[in-house]
Amino acid sequence: MPAIPSPSRSTAFPRGHDDEPSAPGLRRRQAEGARATAPPPGPRAVPRRSGVELVASLLGFTVITIDVSAVNIALPAIRDSLSGGMAGLQWVVDAHTLMFAALMLSAGALADRAGARRAYSWGVALFTVASLGCALAPGIGVLVGARVAQGAAAAVVMPASLALIRQAYEDARARARAIALWTVGGSVAMAAGPVLGGLLTDSAGWRAVFLLNLPVGAAILGLLLRVPRSPRRPAALDGGGQLTAVVALAGLTFAVIEGGHLGWTSGPVLTAAALALASGCAFRVVEARHRQPMVPLGMLTNRRVAVPLAVGFAVNAAFYGGIFLLGLYYQQLRGMTGITAGLMFVPMSVVVTATNLVSPRLAERIGRRPVIVAGQLVFTGAMGAMLPLAAHTPVWLVLVLLLPLSVGGALAVPALTALLMDAVPQERVGAASGLLNSFRQTGGALAVALFGSLLTGPGGSFSLPGMRIGLLAVAALLLVTAALSRLLLPRG
């Protein structure tokens, strides 16, 4: 709230007929002046309003996290219902991830220009409508289109939800506690998503996974009616850079997904690859010429920026590629129900949450570089540990073998994020954060594309040899980024 200026002497103490204030009038006017200058009762409502903003932000982050993890469990049911094949399932996942990755580059600027509350309302409304479109989709093409809209909406919701928290809590300690709750909410949602996805798919069908988002979206929009308007701030939007980024990522994803089904030398795949390359070059030209580019190219020449981006790409490729693989492995190869497959992810989520809490403290003790390198090496071990998985591997052994998958990313990501934030000037923190999230989501999208291309065996069966080739490819990528981290990053 802006400060109220102190009254001048002539307005605080009006003169009597003799130009001197009388005693009774003086006391009365002093009391009136005190009441006039006392702060209005608005501040007493701040804790309530802050709580409303926190709940609204937390619900938005939670629902988009649950949606992503729940859909992975619903994939086999979607395939049986809509007959989309493995390529269709890959697009159901990657259509969302692709738009989320690309639009994260400029979503923060949109939240600044429109105001956090307005941008958040737009994002939640679009996500809710898109979820209804997913639930009503008559075919795989409509479902993929609705998932594109969901991904675009999620890209707006993510930065706007944090901006709402920043608006609600001026005190740094209170804000830190609110962000911690926001982060824990995401971890809980990640654990609950597969279970909810399996429960809803088994009991009410895969469409119920998307219908779940409707009442949550309506509740968020209702809460936002009690949130004050957010200030708008000038922020440049880079339309040319955003368009070329979307086209480049879409072309690359299409080439990887369809290459495994149409053939790597087929016309559509080669055309998509050429389009991706041309759009990537155009993106670089556009960003170099823009006065306020969404990706300042100078940042990429800093090894303390470039290496964390590469590590984020590799880590998410391993984690989200592994999640996609396991959801199909549990249900297609082992014949588990949706709810049982969802429960198999709960121990992983618990370990991820616990490791996220330990990682920053460990980085303070031994340095960020050792933690980042160790996380990638653990992830490399996780890829190797999954190689022996087969149709009849004991369930207890499967859970043990998956422990490294839970630890690797949770160990590395907090440290590499902190290192990246320290490597850029304060005014570039938002751009660096958006770039890191974009690289991480792109790694996940391409890993899903790669694994999906390799997992389809004869007659559409689950291919164990294809799974192992994918695991070895991701392990090799992690070894490369671990070596880069060890050689190029500072220890502190």
CSV table of C-alpha atoms in Angstrom, one decimal:
chain,number,residue,atom,x,y,z
A,1,MET,CA,0.0,0.0,0.0
A,2,PRO,CA,1.4,3.5,-0.8
A,3,ALA,CA,2.3,5.6,2.2
A,4,ILE,CA,-0.2,8.3,3.2
A,5,PRO,CA,1.5,11.7,3.3
A,6,SER,CA,1.5,13.6,6.6
A,7,PRO,CA,-0.9,16.5,6.8
A,8,SER,CA,0.5,20.0,6.9
A,9,ARG,CA,0.1,22.2,9.9
A,10,SER,CA,-2.6,24.4,8.3
A,11,THR,CA,-4.8,21.4,7.5
A,12,ALA,CA,-4.2,19.5,10.8
A,13,PHE,CA,-4.9,22.5,13.0
A,14,PRO,CA,-7.5,24.9,11.5
A,15,ARG,CA,-7.4,28.3,13.0
A,16,GLY,CA,-10.1,29.9,15.2
A,17,HIS,CA,-11.5,33.5,14.8
A,18,ASP,CA,-8.4,34.8,16.6
A,19,ASP,CA,-6.0,32.8,14.5
A,20,GLU,CA,-5.1,30.6,17.5
A,21,PRO,CA,-6.6,27.2,18.1
A,22,SER,CA,-8.9,26.9,21.1
A,23,ALA,CA,-8.2,24.1,23.6
A,24,PRO,CA,-11.4,22.1,23.1
A,25,GLY,CA,-11.3,22.6,19.3
A,26,LEU,CA,-7.7,21.7,19.3
A,27,ARG,CA,-8.2,18.4,21.1
A,28,ARG,CA,-11.3,17.6,19.0
A,29,ARG,CA,-9.4,18.3,15.8
A,30,GLN,CA,-6.3,16.4,16.9
A,31,ALA,CA,-8.5,13.4,17.5
A,32,GLU,CA,-10.1,13.8,14.1
A,33,GLY,CA,-6.7,14.3,12.5
A,34,ALA,CA,-5.4,11.1,14.2
A,35,ARG,CA,-8.4,9.2,12.8
A,36,ALA,CA,-7.9,10.7,9.4
A,37,THR,CA,-4.2,9.8,9.2
A,38,ALA,CA,-4.5,6.4,10.8
A,39,PRO,CA,-4.0,3.6,8.2
A,40,PRO,CA,-7.3,2.2,6.9
A,41,PRO,CA,-8.3,-1.3,8.0
A,42,GLY,CA,-7.1,-2.8,4.7
A,43,PRO,CA,-3.8,-4.2,6.1
A,44,ARG,CA,-5.7,-6.5,8.5
A,45,ALA,CA,-7.1,-8.2,5.4
A,46,VAL,CA,-3.6,-8.9,4.0
A,47,PRO,CA,-3.1,-12.3,5.7
A,48,ARG,CA,-6.5,-13.5,4.4
A,49,ARG,CA,-5.8,-12.2,0.9
A,50,SER,CA,-2.3,-13.7,0.9
A,51,GLY,CA,-3.8,-17.0,1.9
A,52,VAL,CA,-6.3,-16.9,-1.0
A,53,GLU,CA,-3.5,-16.1,-3.4
A,54,LEU,CA,-1.4,-18.9,-2.1
A,55,VAL,CA,-4.2,-21.4,-2.3
A,56,ALA,CA,-5.1,-20.3,-5.8
A,57,SER,CA,-1.4,-20.6,-6.9
A,58,LEU,CA,-0.9,-23.9,-5.2
A,59,LEU,CA,-4.1,-25.4,-6.8
A,60,GLY,CA,-3.0,-24.3,-10.3
A,61,PHE,CA,0.5,-25.8,-9.9
A,62,THR,CA,-1.0,-28.9,-8.4
A,63,VAL,CA,-3.6,-29.5,-11.1
A,64,ILE,CA,-1.1,-29.2,-14.0
A,65,THR,CA,1.4,-31.5,-12.3
A,66,ILE,CA,-1.3,-34.1,-11.6
A,67,ASP,CA,-2.5,-33.9,-15.1
A,68,VAL,CA,0.9,-34.7,-16.6
A,69,SER,CA,1.6,-37.7,-14.3
A,70,ALA,CA,-1.9,-39.1,-14.4
A,71,VAL,CA,-2.0,-39.1,-18.3
A,72,ASN,CA,1.0,-41.3,-18.4
A,73,ILE,CA,-1.0,-44.0,-16.6
A,74,ALA,CA,-4.0,-43.5,-18.8
A,75,LEU,CA,-2.1,-44.0,-22.1
A,76,PRO,CA,-2.9,-47.7,-22.6
A,77,ALA,CA,-6.6,-47.1,-22.1
A,78,ILE,CA,-6.4,-44.1,-24.5
A,79,ARG,CA,-4.8,-46.3,-27.1
A,80,ASP,CA,-7.5,-49.0,-26.7
A,81,SER,CA,-10.3,-46.4,-26.9
A,82,LEU,CA,-9.1,-44.2,-29.8
A,83,SER,CA,-6.8,-46.6,-31.6
A,84,GLY,CA,-4.0,-44.1,-32.0
A,85,GLY,CA,-1.1,-46.6,-31.8
A,86,MET,CA,2.3,-45.8,-30.2
A,87,ALA,CA,2.8,-42.7,-32.3
A,88,GLY,CA,-0.6,-41.4,-31.1
A,89,LEU,CA,0.4,-42.0,-27.5
A,90,GLN,CA,3.7,-40.2,-28.0
A,91,TRP,CA,1.9,-37.2,-29.4
A,92,VAL,CA,-0.6,-37.2,-26.5
A,93,VAL,CA,2.4,-36.7,-24.2
A,94,ASP,CA,4.6,-34.5,-26.4
A,95,ALA,CA,1.9,-32.1,-27.7
A,96,HIS,CA,1.5,-30.8,-24.1
A,97,THR,CA,5.3,-30.9,-23.4
A,98,LEU,CA,6.2,-29.2,-26.7
A,99,MET,CA,4.0,-26.2,-26.2
A,100,PHE,CA,4.9,-25.9,-22.5
A,101,ALA,CA,8.6,-26.0,-23.4
A,102,ALA,CA,8.4,-23.4,-26.2
A,103,LEU,CA,6.0,-20.9,-24.5
A,104,MET,CA,7.9,-20.9,-21.2
A,105,LEU,CA,10.4,-18.7,-23.0
A,106,SER,CA,8.0,-15.8,-23.1
A,107,ALA,CA,5.3,-16.7,-20.6
A,108,GLY,CA,7.0,-14.6,-17.9
A,109,ALA,CA,6.9,-11.5,-20.0
A,110,LEU,CA,3.2,-12.1,-20.7
A,111,ALA,CA,2.5,-12.3,-17.0
A,112,ASP,CA,4.4,-9.0,-16.5
A,113,ARG,CA,2.5,-7.2,-19.3
A,114,ALA,CA,-1.0,-8.5,-18.4
A,115,GLY,CA,-0.5,-8.6,-14.6
A,116,ALA,CA,-0.1,-11.8,-12.7
A,117,ARG,CA,-3.8,-12.2,-11.7
A,118,ARG,CA,-5.1,-11.6,-15.3
A,119,ALA,CA,-2.5,-13.9,-16.9
A,120,TYR,CA,-3.2,-16.6,-14.3
A,121,SER,CA,-6.9,-16.3,-14.9
A,122,TRP,CA,-6.4,-16.6,-18.7
A,123,GLY,CA,-4.1,-19.7,-18.2
A,124,VAL,CA,-6.4,-21.5,-15.8
A,125,ALA,CA,-9.5,-20.8,-18.0
A,126,LEU,CA,-7.8,-22.1,-21.1
A,127,PHE,CA,-6.5,-25.1,-19.2
A,128,THR,CA,-10.0,-25.9,-18.0
A,129,VAL,CA,-11.6,-25.6,-21.4
A,130,ALA,CA,-8.8,-27.6,-23.0
A,131,SER,CA,-9.3,-30.3,-20.4
A,132,LEU,CA,-13.0,-30.5,-21.3
A,133,GLY,CA,-11.9,-30.8,-25.0
A,134,CYS,CA,-9.6,-33.7,-24.0
A,135,ALA,CA,-12.4,-35.5,-22.1
A,136,LEU,CA,-14.8,-35.1,-25.1
A,137,ALA,CA,-12.3,-36.0,-27.8
A,138,PRO,CA,-13.8,-38.4,-30.4
A,139,GLY,CA,-10.4,-39.3,-31.9
A,140,ILE,CA,-6.7,-39.1,-31.3
A,141,GLY,CA,-6.3,-36.0,-33.5
A,142,VAL,CA,-8.7,-33.9,-31.4
A,143,LEU,CA,-7.1,-35.2,-28.2
A,144,VAL,CA,-3.7,-34.1,-29.4
A,145,GLY,CA,-5.0,-30.7,-30.4
A,146,ALA,CA,-6.6,-30.2,-27.0
A,147,ARG,CA,-3.3,-31.3,-25.4
A,148,VAL,CA,-1.5,-28.5,-27.3
A,149,ALA,CA,-3.9,-26.0,-25.8
A,150,GLN,CA,-3.3,-27.5,-22.3
A,151,GLY,CA,0.4,-27.2,-22.7
A,152,ALA,CA,0.1,-23.5,-23.8
A,153,ALA,CA,-2.1,-22.8,-20.8
A,154,ALA,CA,0.3,-24.6,-18.4
A,155,ALA,CA,3.1,-22.4,-19.7
A,156,VAL,CA,1.2,-19.3,-18.6
A,157,VAL,CA,0.0,-20.8,-15.3
A,158,MET,CA,3.5,-21.7,-14.1
A,159,PRO,CA,5.2,-18.3,-14.0
A,160,ALA,CA,2.0,-16.4,-13.2
A,161,SER,CA,1.4,-18.6,-10.1
A,162,LEU,CA,4.8,-17.6,-8.7
A,163,ALA,CA,4.2,-14.0,-9.6
A,164,LEU,CA,1.0,-14.1,-7.5
A,165,ILE,CA,2.9,-15.4,-4.5
A,166,ARG,CA,5.5,-12.6,-5.0
A,167,GLN,CA,2.6,-10.1,-5.1
A,168,ALA,CA,1.0,-11.5,-1.9
A,169,TYR,CA,4.1,-11.7,0.3
A,170,GLU,CA,6.3,-8.6,0.6
A,171,ASP,CA,8.2,-10.1,3.6
A,172,ALA,CA,11.0,-12.3,2.3
A,173,ARG,CA,10.7,-14.9,5.0
A,174,ALA,CA,6.9,-15.3,4.5
A,175,ARG,CA,7.5,-15.4,0.8
A,176,ALA,CA,10.1,-18.2,1.2
A,177,ARG,CA,7.7,-20.2,3.3
A,178,ALA,CA,4.9,-19.8,0.7
A,179,ILE,CA,7.2,-20.9,-2.1
A,180,ALA,CA,8.3,-23.9,-0.1
A,181,LEU,CA,4.6,-24.8,0.3
A,182,TRP,CA,4.1,-24.3,-3.4
A,183,THR,CA,7.1,-26.7,-4.1
A,184,VAL,CA,5.9,-29.3,-1.7
A,185,GLY,CA,2.5,-29.2,-3.3
A,186,GLY,CA,4.1,-30.0,-6.6
A,187,SER,CA,5.9,-33.0,-5.1
A,188,VAL,CA,2.7,-34.3,-3.5
A,189,ALA,CA,0.9,-33.8,-6.8
A,190,MET,CA,3.6,-35.8,-8.6
A,191,ALA,CA,3.1,-38.7,-6.2
A,192,ALA,CA,-0.7,-38.5,-6.3
A,193,GLY,CA,-1.0,-38.1,-10.1
A,194,PRO,CA,-0.2,-41.7,-11.1
A,195,VAL,CA,-2.4,-43.1,-8.3
A,196,LEU,CA,-5.3,-40.8,-9.2
A,197,GLY,CA,-4.8,-41.6,-12.9
A,198,GLY,CA,-4.9,-45.3,-12.3
A,199,LEU,CA,-7.9,-45.1,-10.0
A,200,LEU,CA,-9.9,-42.9,-12.3
A,201,THR,CA,-9.0,-44.9,-15.4
A,202,ASP,CA,-9.9,-48.2,-13.8
A,203,SER,CA,-13.2,-47.0,-12.3
A,204,ALA,CA,-14.5,-44.4,-14.7
A,205,GLY,CA,-12.4,-44.5,-17.8
A,206,TRP,CA,-9.5,-42.3,-19.1
A,207,ARG,CA,-11.8,-39.3,-19.8
A,208,ALA,CA,-12.3,-38.9,-16.1
A,209,VAL,CA,-8.6,-38.0,-15.7
A,210,PHE,CA,-9.3,-34.8,-17.7
A,211,LEU,CA,-12.7,-34.1,-16.2
A,212,LEU,CA,-11.0,-33.9,-12.8
A,213,ASN,CA,-9.5,-30.6,-13.9
A,214,LEU,CA,-12.9,-28.9,-14.4
A,215,PRO,CA,-14.0,-28.4,-10.8
A,216,VAL,CA,-10.4,-27.5,-9.8
A,217,GLY,CA,-10.3,-24.9,-12.5
A,218,ALA,CA,-13.6,-23.5,-11.5
A,219,ALA,CA,-12.5,-23.3,-7.8
A,220,ILE,CA,-9.3,-21.4,-8.8
A,221,LEU,CA,-11.3,-18.9,-10.9
A,222,GLY,CA,-13.6,-18.4,-8.0
A,223,LEU,CA,-10.7,-17.7,-5.6
A,224,LEU,CA,-9.2,-15.2,-8.0
A,225,LEU,CA,-12.3,-13.0,-7.7
A,226,ARG,CA,-11.1,-12.3,-4.2
A,227,VAL,CA,-7.5,-11.4,-5.3
A,228,PRO,CA,-6.7,-7.7,-6.0
A,229,ARG,CA,-5.6,-6.7,-9.4
A,230,SER,CA,-1.9,-7.1,-10.2
A,231,PRO,CA,0.2,-4.3,-11.4
A,232,ARG,CA,1.2,-4.4,-15.0
A,233,ARG,CA,4.9,-3.9,-15.9
A,234,PRO,CA,6.5,-3.1,-19.3
A,235,ALA,CA,8.0,-6.3,-20.8
A,236,ALA,CA,8.9,-6.9,-24.4
A,237,LEU,CA,7.3,-9.7,-26.3
A,238,ASP,CA,9.4,-11.4,-28.9
A,239,GLY,CA,6.9,-12.7,-31.4
A,240,GLY,CA,9.4,-13.7,-34.1
A,241,GLY,CA,11.6,-15.6,-31.6
A,242,GLN,CA,8.6,-17.3,-30.1
A,243,LEU,CA,7.2,-18.5,-33.4
A,244,THR,CA,10.5,-19.8,-34.7
A,245,ALA,CA,11.1,-21.6,-31.4
A,246,VAL,CA,7.7,-23.4,-31.6
A,247,VAL,CA,8.3,-24.4,-35.3
A,248,ALA,CA,11.8,-25.7,-34.6
A,249,LEU,CA,10.7,-27.8,-31.6
A,250,ALA,CA,7.6,-29.1,-33.4
A,251,GLY,CA,9.7,-30.1,-36.5
A,252,LEU,CA,12.3,-31.8,-34.4
A,253,THR,CA,9.7,-33.7,-32.3
A,254,PHE,CA,7.8,-34.8,-35.4
A,255,ALA,CA,11.0,-36.1,-37.0
A,256,VAL,CA,11.9,-38.2,-33.9
A,257,ILE,CA,8.4,-39.5,-33.3
A,258,GLU,CA,7.5,-40.3,-36.9
A,259,GLY,CA,11.0,-41.5,-37.8
A,260,GLY,CA,10.5,-44.6,-35.8
A,261,HIS,CA,7.2,-45.4,-37.6
A,262,LEU,CA,7.5,-43.9,-41.1
A,263,GLY,CA,11.2,-44.5,-41.5
A,264,TRP,CA,14.1,-42.1,-40.9
A,265,THR,CA,14.6,-41.4,-44.6
A,266,SER,CA,10.9,-40.9,-45.4
A,267,GLY,CA,9.8,-37.7,-47.0
A,268,PRO,CA,7.7,-36.3,-44.1
A,269,VAL,CA,10.5,-37.0,-41.6
A,270,LEU,CA,13.2,-35.4,-43.7
A,271,THR,CA,11.0,-32.4,-44.4
A,272,ALA,CA,10.3,-32.0,-40.7
A,273,ALA,CA,14.0,-32.2,-39.9
A,274,ALA,CA,14.9,-29.6,-42.5
A,275,LEU,CA,12.1,-27.3,-41.2
A,276,ALA,CA,13.5,-27.7,-37.6
A,277,LEU,CA,17.0,-26.8,-38.8
A,278,ALA,CA,15.8,-23.8,-40.8
A,279,SER,CA,13.7,-22.6,-37.9
A,280,GLY,CA,16.5,-23.0,-35.5
A,281,CYS,CA,18.8,-20.9,-37.7
A,282,ALA,CA,16.0,-18.3,-38.1
A,283,PHE,CA,15.5,-18.2,-34.3
A,284,ARG,CA,19.2,-17.3,-33.9
A,285,VAL,CA,19.0,-14.5,-36.5
A,286,VAL,CA,15.8,-13.1,-34.9
A,287,GLU,CA,17.2,-13.1,-31.4
A,288,ALA,CA,20.5,-11.5,-32.5
A,289,ARG,CA,18.5,-8.6,-34.1
A,290,HIS,CA,15.8,-8.1,-31.5
A,291,ARG,CA,16.4,-5.2,-29.1
A,292,GLN,CA,15.0,-7.2,-26.1
A,293,PRO,CA,15.3,-10.9,-27.1
A,294,MET,CA,13.6,-13.5,-25.0
A,295,VAL,CA,16.8,-15.5,-25.2
A,296,PRO,CA,19.8,-13.2,-24.9
A,297,LEU,CA,22.4,-15.2,-27.0
A,298,GLY,CA,25.3,-13.8,-25.0
A,299,MET,CA,24.1,-15.9,-22.1
A,300,LEU,CA,24.8,-19.0,-24.0
A,301,THR,CA,28.5,-18.3,-24.3
A,302,ASN,CA,28.8,-18.4,-20.5
A,303,ARG,CA,29.7,-22.0,-19.6
A,304,ARG,CA,28.0,-21.5,-16.2
A,305,VAL,CA,24.8,-21.1,-18.2
A,306,ALA,CA,25.4,-23.4,-21.2
A,307,VAL,CA,26.4,-26.4,-19.1
A,308,PRO,CA,23.4,-26.3,-16.7
A,309,LEU,CA,21.1,-26.1,-19.7
A,310,ALA,CA,22.7,-29.2,-21.2
A,311,VAL,CA,22.5,-31.0,-17.8
A,312,GLY,CA,18.8,-30.0,-17.4
A,313,PHE,CA,18.1,-31.4,-20.9
A,314,ALA,CA,19.8,-34.7,-20.1
A,315,VAL,CA,18.3,-35.1,-16.6
A,316,ASN,CA,14.8,-34.5,-17.8
A,317,ALA,CA,15.3,-36.8,-20.8
A,318,ALA,CA,16.3,-39.6,-18.3
A,319,PHE,CA,13.5,-38.9,-15.9
A,320,TYR,CA,10.5,-38.3,-18.1
A,321,GLY,CA,11.7,-40.8,-20.7
A,322,GLY,CA,11.9,-43.3,-17.8
A,323,ILE,CA,8.4,-42.4,-16.5
A,324,PHE,CA,6.9,-42.9,-20.0
A,325,LEU,CA,8.7,-46.2,-20.4
A,326,LEU,CA,7.6,-47.5,-17.0
A,327,GLY,CA,4.0,-46.6,-17.4
A,328,LEU,CA,3.9,-48.8,-20.5
A,329,TYR,CA,6.1,-51.5,-19.0
A,330,TYR,CA,3.9,-52.0,-16.0
A,331,GLN,CA,0.6,-52.2,-18.0
A,332,GLN,CA,1.6,-53.6,-21.4
A,333,LEU,CA,4.3,-56.1,-20.5
A,334,ARG,CA,3.4,-57.0,-17.0
A,335,GLY,CA,-0.4,-56.7,-17.3
A,336,MET,CA,-0.9,-54.5,-14.2
A,337,THR,CA,-4.1,-52.5,-13.7
A,338,GLY,CA,-4.0,-48.7,-13.9
A,339,ILE,CA,-4.2,-48.3,-10.1
A,340,THR,CA,-1.5,-50.9,-9.4
A,341,ALA,CA,0.8,-49.2,-12.0
A,342,GLY,CA,0.1,-45.9,-10.3
A,343,LEU,CA,1.0,-47.2,-6.9
A,344,MET,CA,4.3,-48.4,-8.3
A,345,PHE,CA,5.3,-44.8,-8.7
A,346,VAL,CA,4.6,-43.7,-5.1
A,347,PRO,CA,8.0,-44.9,-3.6
A,348,MET,CA,9.8,-43.0,-6.4
A,349,SER,CA,7.9,-39.8,-5.6
A,350,VAL,CA,8.6,-40.0,-1.9
A,351,VAL,CA,12.3,-40.5,-2.6
A,352,VAL,CA,12.3,-37.6,-5.0
A,353,THR,CA,10.8,-35.3,-2.4
A,354,ALA,CA,13.2,-36.3,0.3
A,355,THR,CA,16.2,-35.9,-2.0
A,356,ASN,CA,15.1,-32.4,-3.1
A,357,LEU,CA,15.2,-31.4,0.5
A,358,VAL,CA,18.7,-32.8,1.1
A,359,SER,CA,20.3,-31.6,-2.1
A,360,PRO,CA,20.7,-27.9,-1.3
A,361,ARG,CA,22.3,-28.7,2.1
A,362,LEU,CA,24.7,-31.1,0.5
A,363,ALA,CA,25.6,-28.5,-2.1
A,364,GLU,CA,26.4,-26.1,0.7
A,365,ARG,CA,28.8,-28.6,2.3
A,366,ILE,CA,30.7,-30.0,-0.6
A,367,GLY,CA,30.0,-27.6,-3.4
A,368,ARG,CA,27.5,-27.5,-6.3
A,369,ARG,CA,29.7,-29.2,-8.9
A,370,PRO,CA,30.2,-32.4,-7.0
A,371,VAL,CA,26.4,-32.7,-6.4
A,372,ILE,CA,25.6,-32.0,-10.0
A,373,VAL,CA,28.1,-34.5,-11.3
A,374,ALA,CA,27.0,-37.1,-8.7
A,375,GLY,CA,23.4,-36.7,-9.7
A,376,GLN,CA,24.1,-37.4,-13.3
A,377,LEU,CA,26.3,-40.4,-12.5
A,378,VAL,CA,23.5,-41.8,-10.3
A,379,PHE,CA,21.1,-41.3,-13.2
A,380,THR,CA,23.5,-43.1,-15.5
A,381,GLY,CA,23.4,-46.0,-13.0
A,382,ALA,CA,19.6,-45.8,-13.0
A,383,MET,CA,19.6,-46.4,-16.8
A,384,GLY,CA,21.9,-49.4,-16.3
A,385,ALA,CA,19.8,-50.7,-13.5
A,386,MET,CA,16.7,-50.8,-15.7
A,387,LEU,CA,18.4,-52.9,-18.4
A,388,PRO,CA,17.6,-56.3,-16.7
A,389,LEU,CA,13.8,-55.5,-16.4
A,390,ALA,CA,11.7,-58.2,-17.9
A,391,ALA,CA,8.1,-59.5,-17.8
A,392,HIS,CA,8.7,-61.6,-14.7
A,393,THR,CA,11.1,-59.5,-12.7
A,394,PRO,CA,9.9,-59.6,-9.0
A,395,VAL,CA,8.0,-56.5,-8.1
A,396,TRP,CA,10.3,-55.9,-5.0
A,397,LEU,CA,13.3,-56.0,-7.3
A,398,VAL,CA,11.8,-53.6,-9.7
A,399,LEU,CA,11.2,-51.1,-6.9
A,400,VAL,CA,14.8,-51.5,-5.8
A,401,LEU,CA,16.2,-51.1,-9.3
A,402,LEU,CA,14.2,-47.8,-9.7
A,403,LEU,CA,15.7,-46.1,-6.6
A,404,PRO,CA,18.5,-44.5,-8.6
A,405,LEU,CA,15.9,-43.0,-11.0
A,406,SER,CA,14.3,-41.3,-8.0
A,407,VAL,CA,17.6,-39.9,-6.7
A,408,GLY,CA,19.6,-38.7,-9.7
A,409,GLY,CA,17.5,-35.8,-10.9
A,410,ALA,CA,16.4,-34.7,-7.5
A,411,LEU,CA,20.0,-34.5,-6.5
A,412,ALA,CA,21.2,-32.5,-9.5
A,413,VAL,CA,18.4,-30.1,-10.4
A,414,PRO,CA,18.3,-27.9,-7.2
A,415,ALA,CA,22.1,-27.4,-7.4
A,416,LEU,CA,22.3,-26.6,-11.1
A,417,THR,CA,19.3,-24.2,-10.8
A,418,ALA,CA,21.1,-22.3,-8.0
A,419,LEU,CA,24.3,-22.2,-10.0
A,420,LEU,CA,22.5,-20.9,-13.1
A,421,MET,CA,20.7,-18.2,-11.1
A,422,ASP,CA,24.0,-17.0,-9.7
A,423,ALA,CA,25.7,-17.0,-13.1
A,424,VAL,CA,23.4,-14.3,-14.7
A,425,PRO,CA,22.7,-10.7,-13.7
A,426,GLN,CA,19.6,-10.0,-11.6
A,427,GLU,CA,17.7,-8.5,-14.6
A,428,ARG,CA,18.3,-11.8,-16.6
A,429,VAL,CA,17.1,-14.2,-13.9
A,430,GLY,CA,13.6,-14.6,-15.4
A,431,ALA,CA,15.0,-15.2,-18.9
A,432,ALA,CA,17.5,-17.8,-17.5
A,433,SER,CA,14.8,-19.6,-15.5
A,434,GLY,CA,12.5,-19.8,-18.6
A,435,LEU,CA,15.4,-21.0,-20.7
A,436,LEU,CA,16.3,-23.8,-18.2
A,437,ASN,CA,12.7,-24.9,-18.0
A,438,SER,CA,12.4,-24.9,-21.7
A,439,PHE,CA,15.6,-27.0,-22.1
A,440,ARG,CA,14.4,-29.5,-19.5
A,441,GLN,CA,10.9,-29.9,-21.0
A,442,THR,CA,12.5,-30.3,-24.5
A,443,GLY,CA,14.7,-33.1,-23.1
A,444,GLY,CA,11.6,-34.8,-21.7
A,445,ALA,CA,9.7,-34.4,-25.0
A,446,LEU,CA,12.5,-35.8,-27.2
A,447,ALA,CA,13.1,-38.7,-24.8
A,448,VAL,CA,9.4,-39.7,-25.0
A,449,ALA,CA,9.7,-39.4,-28.8
A,450,LEU,CA,12.8,-41.6,-28.8
A,451,PHE,CA,11.5,-44.3,-26.4
A,452,GLY,CA,8.2,-44.5,-28.1
A,453,SER,CA,9.9,-45.0,-31.5
A,454,LEU,CA,11.9,-47.9,-30.0
A,455,LEU,CA,9.3,-49.6,-27.7
A,456,THR,CA,7.0,-50.9,-30.5
A,457,GLY,CA,7.7,-54.5,-31.3
A,458,PRO,CA,6.1,-56.9,-33.8
A,459,GLY,CA,2.3,-56.5,-33.7
A,460,GLY,CA,2.5,-53.5,-31.5
A,461,SER,CA,3.9,-55.5,-28.5
A,462,PHE,CA,6.3,-54.0,-26.0
A,463,SER,CA,9.9,-54.3,-27.2
A,464,LEU,CA,12.4,-55.1,-24.5
A,465,PRO,CA,15.4,-54.8,-26.9
A,466,GLY,CA,14.1,-51.3,-28.0
A,467,MET,CA,13.7,-50.3,-24.4
A,468,ARG,CA,17.3,-51.3,-23.7
A,469,ILE,CA,18.6,-49.3,-26.7
A,470,GLY,CA,16.8,-46.2,-25.5
A,471,LEU,CA,18.2,-46.6,-22.0
A,472,LEU,CA,21.8,-47.0,-23.3
A,473,ALA,CA,21.3,-43.9,-25.5
A,474,VAL,CA,20.2,-41.8,-22.5
A,475,ALA,CA,23.0,-43.2,-20.3
A,476,ALA,CA,25.6,-42.1,-22.9
A,477,LEU,CA,24.1,-38.6,-23.0
A,478,LEU,CA,24.3,-38.4,-19.2
A,479,LEU,CA,27.9,-39.5,-19.2
A,480,VAL,CA,28.7,-36.7,-21.7
A,481,THR,CA,27.0,-34.0,-19.7
A,482,ALA,CA,28.6,-35.3,-16.4
A,483,ALA,CA,32.0,-35.0,-18.0
A,484,LEU,CA,31.2,-31.4,-19.2
A,485,SER,CA,30.1,-30.5,-15.7
A,486,ARG,CA,33.2,-31.9,-14.2
A,487,LEU,CA,35.5,-30.1,-16.6
A,488,LEU,CA,33.7,-26.7,-17.1
A,489,LEU,CA,31.8,-25.8,-13.9
A,490,PRO,CA,33.4,-24.1,-10.9
A,491,ARG,CA,33.4,-26.2,-7.7
A,492,GLY,CA,31.7,-23.7,-5.5
